Coordinates of C-alpha atoms in Angstrom, one line a residue:
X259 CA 30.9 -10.7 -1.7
X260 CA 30.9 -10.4 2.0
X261 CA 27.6 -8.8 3.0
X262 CA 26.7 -8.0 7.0
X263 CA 23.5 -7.8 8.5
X264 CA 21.7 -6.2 11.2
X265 CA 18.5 -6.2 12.4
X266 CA 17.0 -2.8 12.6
X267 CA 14.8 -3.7 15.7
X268 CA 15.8 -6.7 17.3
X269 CA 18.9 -6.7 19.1
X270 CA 18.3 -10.3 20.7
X271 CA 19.8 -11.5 17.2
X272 CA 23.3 -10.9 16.7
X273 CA 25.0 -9.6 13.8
X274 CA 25.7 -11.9 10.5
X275 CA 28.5 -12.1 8.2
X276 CA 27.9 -14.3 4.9
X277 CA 29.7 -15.3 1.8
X278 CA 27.3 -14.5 -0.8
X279 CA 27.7 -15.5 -4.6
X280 CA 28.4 -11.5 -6.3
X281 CA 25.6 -12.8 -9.0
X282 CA 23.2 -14.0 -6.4
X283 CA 19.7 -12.1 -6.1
X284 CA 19.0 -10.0 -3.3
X285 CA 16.7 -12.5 -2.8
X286 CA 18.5 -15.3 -2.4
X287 CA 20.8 -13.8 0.2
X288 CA 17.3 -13.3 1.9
X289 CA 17.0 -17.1 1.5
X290 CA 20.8 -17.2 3.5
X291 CA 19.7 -15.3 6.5
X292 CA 16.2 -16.6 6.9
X293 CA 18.8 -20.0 7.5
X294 CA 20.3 -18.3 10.3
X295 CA 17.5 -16.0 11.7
X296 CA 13.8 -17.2 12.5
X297 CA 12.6 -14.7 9.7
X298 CA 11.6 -16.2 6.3
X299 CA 12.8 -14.5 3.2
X300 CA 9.1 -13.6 2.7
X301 CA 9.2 -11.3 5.4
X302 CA 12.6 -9.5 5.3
X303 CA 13.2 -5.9 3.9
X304 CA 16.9 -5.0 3.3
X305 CA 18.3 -1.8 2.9
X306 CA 21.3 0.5 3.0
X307 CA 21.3 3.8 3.8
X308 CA 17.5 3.9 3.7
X309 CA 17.8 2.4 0.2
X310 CA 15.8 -0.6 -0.3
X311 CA 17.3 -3.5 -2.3
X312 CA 15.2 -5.1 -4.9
X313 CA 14.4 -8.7 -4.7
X314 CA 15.6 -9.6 -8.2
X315 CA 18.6 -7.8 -8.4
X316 CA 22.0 -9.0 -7.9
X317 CA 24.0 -8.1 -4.8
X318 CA 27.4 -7.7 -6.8
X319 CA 25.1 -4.3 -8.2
X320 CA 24.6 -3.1 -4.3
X321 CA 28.6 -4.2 -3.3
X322 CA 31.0 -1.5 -2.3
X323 CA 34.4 -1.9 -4.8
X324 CA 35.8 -4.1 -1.8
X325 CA 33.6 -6.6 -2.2
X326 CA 31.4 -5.7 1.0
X327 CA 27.9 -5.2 1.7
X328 CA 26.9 -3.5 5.0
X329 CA 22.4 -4.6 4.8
X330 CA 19.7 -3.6 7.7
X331 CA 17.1 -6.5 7.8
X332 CA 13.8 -5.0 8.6
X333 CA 10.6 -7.3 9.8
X334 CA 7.7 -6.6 7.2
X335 CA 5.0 -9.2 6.9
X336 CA 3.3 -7.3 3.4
X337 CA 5.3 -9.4 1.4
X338 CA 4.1 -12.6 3.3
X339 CA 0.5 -11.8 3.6
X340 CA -0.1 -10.9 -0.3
X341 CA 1.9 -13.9 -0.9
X342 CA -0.7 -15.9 0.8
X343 CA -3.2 -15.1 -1.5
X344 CA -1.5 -15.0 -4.7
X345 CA -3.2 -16.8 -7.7
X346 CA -0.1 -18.7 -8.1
X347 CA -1.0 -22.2 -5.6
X348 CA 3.4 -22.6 -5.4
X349 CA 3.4 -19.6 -4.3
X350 CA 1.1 -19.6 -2.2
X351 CA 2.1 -23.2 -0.6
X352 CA 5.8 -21.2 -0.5
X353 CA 4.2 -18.7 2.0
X354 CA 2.4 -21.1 4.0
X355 CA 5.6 -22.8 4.8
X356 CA 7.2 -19.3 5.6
X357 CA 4.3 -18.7 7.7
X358 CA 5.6 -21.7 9.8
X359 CA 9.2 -20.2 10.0
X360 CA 7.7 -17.2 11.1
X361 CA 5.5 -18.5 13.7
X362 CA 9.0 -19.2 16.0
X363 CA 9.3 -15.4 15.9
X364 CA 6.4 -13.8 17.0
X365 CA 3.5 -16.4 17.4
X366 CA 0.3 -14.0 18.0
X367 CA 1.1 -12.0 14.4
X368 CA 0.9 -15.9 12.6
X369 CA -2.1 -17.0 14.3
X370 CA -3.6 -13.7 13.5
X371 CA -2.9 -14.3 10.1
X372 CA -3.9 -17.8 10.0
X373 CA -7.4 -17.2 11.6
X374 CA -8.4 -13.9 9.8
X375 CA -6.7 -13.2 6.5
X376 CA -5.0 -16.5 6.1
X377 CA -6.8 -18.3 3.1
X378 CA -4.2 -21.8 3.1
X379 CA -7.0 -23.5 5.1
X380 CA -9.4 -22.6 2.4
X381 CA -7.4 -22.9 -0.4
X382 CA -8.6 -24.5 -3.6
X383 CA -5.4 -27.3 -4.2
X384 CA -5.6 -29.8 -1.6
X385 CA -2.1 -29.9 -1.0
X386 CA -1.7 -26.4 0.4
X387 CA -4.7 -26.9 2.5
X388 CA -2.8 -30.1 4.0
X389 CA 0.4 -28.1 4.8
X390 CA -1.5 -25.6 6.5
X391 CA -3.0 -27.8 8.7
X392 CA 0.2 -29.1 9.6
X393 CA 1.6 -25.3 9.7
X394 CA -1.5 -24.1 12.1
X395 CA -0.5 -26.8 14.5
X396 CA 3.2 -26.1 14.6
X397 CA 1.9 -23.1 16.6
X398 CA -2.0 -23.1 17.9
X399 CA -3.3 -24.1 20.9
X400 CA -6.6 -24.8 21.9
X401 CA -7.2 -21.1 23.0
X402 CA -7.1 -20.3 19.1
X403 CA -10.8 -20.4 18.3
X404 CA -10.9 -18.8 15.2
X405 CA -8.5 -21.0 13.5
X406 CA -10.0 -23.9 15.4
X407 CA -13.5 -22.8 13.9
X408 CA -11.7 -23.1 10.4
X409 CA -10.1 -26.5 11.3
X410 CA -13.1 -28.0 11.9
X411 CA -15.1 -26.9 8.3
X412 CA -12.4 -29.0 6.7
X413 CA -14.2 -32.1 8.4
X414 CA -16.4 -31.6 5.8
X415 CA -13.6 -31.4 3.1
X416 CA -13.8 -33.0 -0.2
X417 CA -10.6 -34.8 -0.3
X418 CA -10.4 -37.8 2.5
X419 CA -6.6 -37.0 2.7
X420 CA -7.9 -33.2 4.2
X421 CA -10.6 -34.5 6.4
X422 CA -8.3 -37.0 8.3
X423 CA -5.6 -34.3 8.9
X424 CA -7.8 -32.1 9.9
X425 CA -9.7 -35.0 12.6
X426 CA -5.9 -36.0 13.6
X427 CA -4.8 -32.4 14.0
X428 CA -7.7 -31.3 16.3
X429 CA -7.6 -34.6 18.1
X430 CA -3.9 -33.1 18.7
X431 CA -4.7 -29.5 19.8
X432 CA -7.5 -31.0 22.6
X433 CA -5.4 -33.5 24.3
X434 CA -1.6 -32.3 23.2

């Protein structure tokens, strides 16, 4: 199935033609353009005709009897933001990695994410508290005090592993 998308709001991206598998979710062709576009799958909405396209179901279901798909790509952030604090830590570890995607797009929405509601730098599995250290850096500065404040209580971390990504990150941010 060929499917074409547009995005509803932003017409700095041009419009994208891809081959998708006719049995492929919905959202895996979300997986396809966040490739292409600085939007993670997380945070994309499709829709035709005001219609919106459910994550799990397969695109042949949405395809006209050509084989084409004509999708509007929306920005929504719900998706990514209840993501963040699902029970489920892959999940969760998934979103903080889209978080960094999304952070090329539109910077002040992620820090505002990652210093207020953003629970990756206090989450319970070490691992996803490493990657969002690394994810806060990819796009904080030294201006970003509330994260900053949050950097530094993982000093104090259990894990050593946290601690020293935390010391090497905020050495980083104060003398980039």
């Amino acid at each position: 199935v060929v499917v074409e998308f547009s995005e509803e709001d932003n017409p700095d991206f041009e419009d994208l033609e891809i081959l998708v598998n006719p049995y492929s979710t919905v959202y895996a062709a979300k997986c396809l353009v966040a490739e292409q576009w600085p939007l993670p799958a997380l945070c994309q909405h499709f829709s035709i005709d005001g219609l919106e396209l459910v994550d799990d179901a397969q695109i042949v279901s949405y395809a006209d009897k050509l084989g084409r798909l004509y999708v509007m790509v929306e920005e929504q952030c719900v998706k990514l933001i209840n993501t963040l604090q699902d029970n489920d830590p892959a999940r969760r570890l998934a979103a903080i990695r889209a978080l960094g995607l999304y952070s090329k797009r539109n910077r002040a929405v992620s820090i505002e994410l990652m210093s207020q509601n953003f629970q990756g730098l206090d989450d319970p599995v070490a691992e996803n508290r490493l990657v969002a250290i690394h994810t806060f850096c990819s796009f904080a500065t030294k201006k970003d005090e509330q994260g900053l404040i949050r950097l530094c209580a993982l000093l104090r971390d259990a894990e050593v592993d946290v601690r020293s990504t935390a010391r090497e990150a905020l050495c980083n941010l104060a003398d980039p």
